[in-house]
Amino acid sequence: MPTFRAPRGTRDLLPDERAVFDRLQRIAAHLAARYGYRPIETPLFEQAAVFERGLGEVTDVVEKELFRLAPRTEESEAWALRPEPTAGIVRAYVQHGMQTWPQPVKLTTTGPMFRYDRPQAGRYRQFWQFDVEAIGDPGPAVDAEIIELGTRFYAEVGVTGVEVLVNSIGDPACRPAYLAELAGYYRGHVASLPPTELDRLERNVMRLLDSKDPAMAELNAAAPRITDRLCEACAAHFESVKAHLSALGVPFRVEPGLVRGLDYYTRTAFEYYVAGREGQQQALGGGGRYDGLVQLLGGKPTPGIGFGLGLDRVALVLAEQGGGGSRAGDGPLAVVVGADPEDTITRLRIATDLRAAGLRARADLARRKLGRQLEAAGKEGAHFAVIVGDELAQGQVQVRDLLAGTQRIVTLADLARELARADAGHRHG
Ligand code: AMP
């Protein structure tokens, strides 16, 4: 038999780790709701053109990392798994005429994304993002609101030392002249450019700025900065974003080399890092303004901004920082055990009634001795063992409090109520 494994670059989230993600998703959902973002679900795959047009053909995500699905027949559409959620959400915004809704339309989603990346620590081919999008608001106030929302997410999940890097990458009014200047600068230094960067120079010159090649560090430090070349409107927008951030008490650092990987970004760009770990693999999350995207995907010109926060990396950092939340509340409240190993019907019936009453209960169905059943219930962290014995003839069972070590007789008709009361008392006590 072959031994099957999860595909390279993917991971199984076993229950302990899934519980960490559950907690992150719960906090994300509550937080997004508090800020007025409503949940949306788009397909995990789209027409490949949604990403090619939306993200740009000359981006790593589209050129190298897009998971394309092989067409089944010649006439079928070309599809790809979503590498990020924004393009699909904007496609939905256009398709469903959301421009007629009150603006901005504030949407949130959390789910898996797919990139055919070279797998390494914190870089997977399937990973999770918590995403928010505010479509139809030109900012700058909403830019700061969204950046602050991201910092609050990290604070609430318990990641410490998160730093926000912000930049403005201009717009179609000022970026072309800057790009020409930047290309001229690098052409003056072709001899010192590594081959991969040479290729990018002609195709997407801004990407050189966030090159992680150590050979580029010196060159990039001296490169012309977009923040010094913004047109008046972009400069005023950026100043205002910063003023709003300061007023909200969000500490941030301006990083002129922060350009983000995708074509659709305009003006505000931002990323979150754990301070001191600003490598490419280490960004906890990022986002930016995409004032051209709705139009690129066939809608009327509409501004927008959003972020995607990587949950896998948050889980990694939480584990490193020793956080991640407790697993309390995972185990059953009660395990129904019995003196007659063969009587699974009674045990299962009692557990079923408890569950119907809304309690976390399990029956021991293993047909083993009572002592072994009790031992297993204790190991599982159950609070109570409901012991079925001779009292059953009088409609009663023994209830043992496994934490307190006490035991008493309870009528079956009262069992669910008694357990619920004891559980509530224990939780609040
Ligand atoms: P990006 O759109 O590339 O800036 O991605 C946003 C966030 O998603 C990043 O800051 C990461 O936290 C996370 N992320 C992106 N790519 C991956 C990946 N291959 N594996 C795990 N997390 C990722």
XYZ file of C-alpha atoms and ligand atoms in Angstrom:
452
model
C 0.000 0.000 0.000
C 1.267 3.508 -0.722
C 1.471 5.800 2.274
C -0.621 8.860 1.624
C 0.316 12.230 3.004
C -1.270 15.683 2.937
C -0.063 17.553 -0.191
C 3.229 19.386 0.132
C 2.719 22.834 1.614
C -0.576 21.893 3.285
C -1.245 20.863 6.856
C -3.903 18.982 8.714
C -5.244 21.083 11.545
C -5.687 18.430 14.219
C -8.286 19.189 16.920
C -5.921 21.052 19.273
C -4.734 23.315 16.469
C -8.206 23.628 14.955
C -9.344 24.890 18.353
C -6.743 27.669 18.120
C -8.079 28.629 14.675
C -11.652 28.464 16.022
C -10.751 30.987 18.651
C -9.060 33.264 16.103
C -12.078 33.052 13.807
C -14.469 33.770 16.664
C -12.527 36.853 17.735
C -12.261 37.993 14.098
C -16.007 37.606 13.538
C -16.948 39.477 16.720
C -14.493 42.249 16.012
C -15.595 42.698 12.395
C -19.233 42.838 13.522
C -18.409 45.495 16.131
C -16.891 47.649 13.368
C -19.871 47.131 11.078
C -18.462 44.539 8.646
C -20.958 41.911 7.464
C -19.899 38.373 6.557
C -19.701 37.334 2.920
C -18.719 33.995 1.388
C -17.393 33.796 -2.163
C -16.285 30.621 -3.999
C -12.859 29.175 -3.283
C -12.236 29.339 -7.036
C -13.012 31.979 -9.646
C -12.452 32.491 -13.350
C -8.682 32.839 -13.579
C -9.194 36.180 -15.328
C -10.606 37.665 -12.102
C -7.144 37.261 -10.577
C -5.156 37.948 -13.760
C -6.952 41.247 -14.365
C -7.474 42.176 -10.755
C -4.075 41.374 -9.319
C -2.062 42.051 -12.475
C -0.355 39.642 -14.869
C 3.144 40.646 -13.798
C 2.893 39.710 -10.138
C 4.380 36.715 -8.366
C 0.924 35.690 -7.221
C -0.404 35.388 -10.781
C 2.781 34.425 -12.636
C 4.106 31.782 -10.308
C 1.717 31.110 -7.464
C -1.743 30.814 -8.993
C -3.251 27.342 -8.521
C -4.835 26.862 -11.935
C -7.423 24.112 -12.289
C -7.009 21.954 -15.367
C -10.040 22.448 -17.626
C -12.093 19.292 -18.166
C -13.049 20.104 -21.725
C -11.755 22.470 -24.351
C -14.612 24.933 -24.077
C -14.738 25.164 -20.302
C -13.646 28.338 -18.539
C -10.216 28.618 -16.981
C -10.485 28.581 -13.208
C -8.038 29.157 -10.405
C -8.147 28.725 -6.630
C -8.280 32.087 -4.897
C -4.845 33.323 -3.787
C -6.468 36.141 -1.813
C -10.060 37.194 -1.154
C -10.257 40.785 -2.392
C -10.600 40.132 -6.128
C -13.455 37.649 -5.581
C -15.266 39.972 -3.187
C -14.955 42.878 -5.614
C -16.184 40.595 -8.416
C -19.237 39.868 -6.221
C -19.671 43.601 -5.489
C -19.906 44.294 -9.224
C -21.982 41.217 -10.066
C -24.645 41.927 -7.440
C -24.887 45.653 -8.044
C -23.642 46.559 -4.580
C -22.860 50.059 -5.839
C -26.579 50.764 -5.300
C -26.311 49.767 -1.604
C -25.468 52.418 1.000
C -21.726 53.065 0.665
C -19.299 51.995 1.843
C -20.196 48.311 1.646
C -18.243 46.743 4.515
C -17.628 43.022 4.125
C -15.623 40.391 5.975
C -14.653 36.807 5.329
C -12.307 34.260 6.890
C -11.169 31.172 5.057
C -8.450 29.315 3.186
C -6.386 30.869 0.392
C -4.142 29.002 -2.067
C -0.752 29.913 -3.464
C 1.677 27.662 -5.245
C 4.491 28.974 -3.083
C 7.742 27.297 -2.108
C 6.723 25.800 1.242
C 8.689 26.797 4.336
C 7.994 27.803 7.921
C 4.997 30.141 7.936
C 4.551 29.829 4.155
C 2.029 27.271 3.003
C 0.168 26.429 -0.169
C -3.109 26.547 1.698
C -3.359 29.121 4.456
C -6.043 31.072 6.268
C -6.840 34.752 6.155
C -9.117 37.026 8.131
C -10.179 39.652 5.638
C -12.154 42.902 5.745
C -13.050 45.178 2.826
C -14.659 48.645 2.861
C -15.761 49.352 -0.697
C -17.012 52.784 -1.732
C -15.132 55.041 0.702
C -12.173 57.079 -0.598
C -10.765 57.593 2.908
C -8.564 58.735 4.488
C -10.468 58.205 7.784
C -11.580 54.668 6.905
C -7.953 53.769 6.084
C -6.992 54.523 9.674
C -10.106 52.774 11.000
C -9.149 49.577 9.166
C -5.492 49.733 10.224
C -6.603 50.173 13.822
C -9.007 47.229 13.480
C -6.049 45.047 12.528
C -4.027 46.107 15.557
C -7.035 45.428 17.781
C -7.342 41.910 16.351
C -3.733 41.141 17.300
C -4.257 42.653 20.755
C -7.420 40.636 21.378
C -5.957 37.317 20.257
C -2.938 38.021 22.441
C -0.029 38.632 20.051
C 2.299 41.153 21.628
C 4.786 43.558 20.064
C 2.961 44.067 16.770
C 4.241 46.935 14.679
C 2.396 48.660 11.821
C 4.327 49.783 8.765
C 2.530 52.226 6.472
C 3.283 53.782 3.137
C 1.542 55.498 0.269
C 2.300 54.156 -3.189
C 0.605 56.998 -5.044
C -2.014 56.737 -7.751
C -2.207 56.857 -11.552
C -1.516 60.609 -11.382
C 1.890 60.402 -9.700
C 3.044 56.790 -9.917
C 3.976 56.599 -13.620
C 6.554 59.399 -13.340
C 7.936 57.822 -10.186
C 8.168 54.392 -11.844
C 10.069 55.917 -14.776
C 12.471 57.589 -12.370
C 12.903 54.379 -10.400
C 13.560 52.335 -13.541
C 16.138 54.919 -14.608
C 17.824 54.627 -11.228
C 18.115 50.835 -11.391
C 19.220 50.914 -15.050
C 22.105 53.049 -13.864
C 23.088 50.139 -11.613
C 22.380 47.096 -13.835
C 25.810 45.675 -13.110
C 24.908 45.181 -9.437
C 21.440 43.685 -10.060
C 20.929 39.941 -9.458
C 19.381 38.198 -12.532
C 15.864 37.809 -11.040
C 15.783 41.497 -10.246
C 16.969 42.371 -13.758
C 13.922 40.589 -15.099
C 11.609 42.469 -12.736
C 13.184 45.790 -13.681
C 11.558 45.676 -17.108
C 8.286 44.157 -15.961
C 7.311 45.483 -12.532
C 10.012 47.813 -11.270
C 8.387 48.644 -7.932
C 8.836 45.043 -6.828
C 12.609 45.601 -6.701
C 12.029 47.822 -3.694
C 10.742 44.982 -1.556
C 13.323 42.506 -2.812
C 14.616 40.336 -0.016
C 17.904 39.707 -1.857
C 20.661 40.974 0.478
C 22.536 42.217 -2.600
C 19.745 44.761 -3.098
C 19.742 46.280 0.384
C 22.227 49.063 -0.272
C 20.806 49.893 -3.688
C 17.265 50.039 -2.333
C 18.217 52.238 0.590
C 19.457 54.882 -1.847
C 16.583 54.515 -4.355
C 14.181 57.413 -4.991
C 11.281 57.249 -2.550
C 7.647 57.334 -3.576
C 6.821 59.241 -0.395
C 8.898 62.148 -1.740
C 7.223 61.997 -5.168
C 3.516 61.886 -4.312
C 1.182 64.281 -6.099
C -0.564 66.837 -3.931
C -3.764 64.843 -3.559
C -1.932 61.634 -2.585
C 0.352 63.488 -0.183
C -2.604 65.153 1.546
C -4.379 61.781 1.753
C -1.322 60.150 3.323
C -0.843 62.995 5.818
C -4.440 62.626 6.869
C -4.182 58.838 7.287
C -1.214 59.404 9.600
C -3.037 62.137 11.536
C -6.006 59.828 12.059
C -3.732 56.997 13.195
C -2.002 59.263 15.696
C -5.346 60.504 17.000
C -6.451 56.884 17.506
C -3.232 56.120 19.361
C -2.047 53.541 16.818
C 1.772 53.491 16.774
C 3.062 53.175 13.220
C 6.230 53.551 11.232
C 6.417 54.959 7.685
C 8.282 52.482 5.472
C 8.867 53.910 1.971
C 10.042 50.491 0.721
C 6.689 48.895 1.492
C 5.039 48.423 -1.896
C 2.917 45.253 -1.548
C 2.894 42.627 -4.241
C -0.270 43.296 -6.174
C -1.009 45.757 -8.973
C -4.353 46.953 -7.726
C -3.071 48.888 -4.755
C -3.194 52.696 -4.737
C -2.171 55.136 -2.029
C -2.319 53.553 1.442
C -0.373 50.314 1.897
C 0.304 48.721 5.284
C 1.679 45.605 6.900
C 1.792 44.182 10.411
C 4.911 42.603 11.869
C 6.117 41.378 15.191
C 8.724 44.053 15.941
C 12.208 42.937 14.981
C 11.036 40.265 12.523
C 10.422 42.285 9.367
C 11.353 39.542 6.880
C 9.168 38.619 3.929
C 8.046 35.395 5.570
C 7.151 37.165 8.754
C 4.399 39.617 7.780
C 1.467 38.820 10.013
C -0.915 40.613 7.712
C -1.232 43.390 5.258
C -3.558 45.433 3.180
C -4.112 48.569 1.254
C -6.279 50.825 -0.813
C -7.386 49.652 -4.254
C -9.171 52.562 -5.876
C -8.838 51.089 -9.379
C -9.949 47.527 -8.749
C -13.741 47.796 -9.035
C -13.357 49.411 -12.445
C -10.758 46.825 -13.524
C -13.331 44.114 -12.820
C -16.050 45.810 -14.824
C -17.736 48.143 -12.327
C -18.001 51.910 -12.094
C -14.930 53.659 -10.642
C -15.216 52.984 -6.899
C -12.578 53.327 -4.187
C -11.911 50.572 -1.672
C -9.576 49.423 1.054
C -9.076 46.212 2.983
C -6.678 43.862 4.716
C -5.862 40.164 4.897
C -4.399 38.881 8.150
C -2.731 35.473 7.997
C -4.081 33.231 10.732
C -1.451 30.502 10.330
C 1.275 32.979 11.209
C -0.729 34.324 14.138
C -1.047 30.757 15.424
C 2.723 30.274 15.015
C 3.542 33.497 16.866
C 1.052 32.696 19.625
C 2.686 29.304 20.112
C 6.119 30.974 20.273
C 4.887 33.627 22.682
C 3.274 30.928 24.819
C -0.297 32.067 24.226
C -3.060 30.638 22.105
C -5.760 30.331 24.697
C -6.712 27.441 26.913
C -8.647 24.398 25.872
C -10.989 24.639 28.874
C -14.546 23.728 27.955
C -13.526 21.239 25.257
C -14.132 18.095 27.286
C -17.538 16.624 28.073
C -19.494 17.871 31.052
C -20.665 14.366 31.795
C -19.799 10.825 30.771
C -22.468 8.185 31.256
C -20.908 4.953 32.546
C -22.502 1.758 33.843
C -22.023 -1.319 35.989
C -23.304 -3.549 33.201
C -20.793 -3.213 30.348
C -23.264 -4.741 27.859
C -26.063 -2.240 28.512
C -25.051 0.339 25.919
C -28.713 1.083 25.211
C -29.327 2.674 28.635
C -26.063 4.615 28.624
C -26.627 5.921 25.121
C -30.262 6.805 25.859
C -29.290 8.871 28.942
C -26.467 10.631 27.071
C -28.838 11.347 24.179
C -31.361 12.938 26.573
C -28.614 15.084 28.125
C -27.461 16.233 24.698
C -31.063 16.970 23.678
C -31.193 19.190 26.790
C -28.170 21.088 25.447
C -25.387 19.530 27.540
C -22.002 18.209 26.424
C -22.379 14.552 27.275
C -20.908 11.271 26.088
C -21.790 7.645 26.794
C -19.067 5.074 27.318
C -19.849 2.537 24.579
C -16.721 0.401 24.930
C -18.276 -2.483 26.890
C -15.545 -2.450 29.522
C -15.555 -2.694 33.296
C -16.980 0.230 35.304
C -13.549 1.045 36.744
C -12.061 1.426 33.260
C -15.019 3.558 32.155
C -14.546 5.910 35.112
C -10.811 6.077 34.499
C -11.379 7.123 30.867
C -13.917 9.782 31.895
C -11.374 11.264 34.308
C -8.618 11.283 31.685
C -10.906 13.079 29.274
C -11.390 15.874 31.779
C -15.114 15.224 32.330
C -16.635 17.053 35.281
C -19.235 14.393 36.123
C -19.664 10.654 35.730
C -23.282 9.540 35.563
C -23.191 5.973 36.887
C -25.940 3.589 35.841
C -26.456 0.843 38.473
C -29.099 -0.901 40.548
C -30.882 2.429 41.323
C -32.030 2.504 37.712
C -34.994 0.320 38.764
C -36.189 3.348 40.833
C -35.491 5.754 37.952
C -32.290 7.003 39.579
C -28.554 7.164 38.848
C -25.445 8.046 40.828
C -23.734 11.303 39.888
C -20.057 11.505 40.783
C -18.357 14.905 40.728
C -14.961 13.851 39.388
C -13.359 17.157 40.328
C -14.712 17.348 43.911
C -14.734 13.584 44.543
C -18.314 13.619 45.875
C -21.205 11.379 44.835
C -24.984 11.473 45.222
C -28.165 9.948 43.854
C -30.197 11.908 41.311
C -33.551 11.097 39.718
C -33.286 10.701 35.939
C -36.044 13.288 35.437
C -33.880 15.882 37.282
C -30.525 14.826 35.828
C -30.134 17.394 33.027
C -31.258 20.277 35.245
C -28.959 19.206 38.111
C -25.911 18.868 35.841
C -26.589 22.193 34.134
C -26.904 23.932 37.507
C -23.725 22.373 38.862
C -21.868 23.289 35.652
C -22.997 26.935 35.796
C -22.035 27.129 39.483
C -18.626 25.646 38.740
C -17.952 28.067 35.864
C -18.939 31.159 37.768
C -17.674 30.007 41.143
P -0.374 39.165 1.174
O -1.621 39.432 0.421
O 0.646 38.380 0.417
O 0.211 40.368 1.828
O -0.832 38.227 2.354
C -1.493 38.717 3.489
C -1.127 37.868 4.672
O -1.486 36.522 4.444
C 0.370 37.830 4.927
O 0.774 38.903 5.707
C 0.526 36.510 5.634
O 0.228 36.635 7.005
C -0.517 35.658 4.998
N 0.099 34.828 3.937
C 0.354 35.169 2.653
N 0.884 34.141 1.979
C 0.973 33.117 2.859
C 1.422 31.769 2.774
N 1.889 31.247 1.626
N 1.369 30.999 3.886
C 0.891 31.496 5.048
N 0.448 32.751 5.181
C 0.471 33.555 4.109
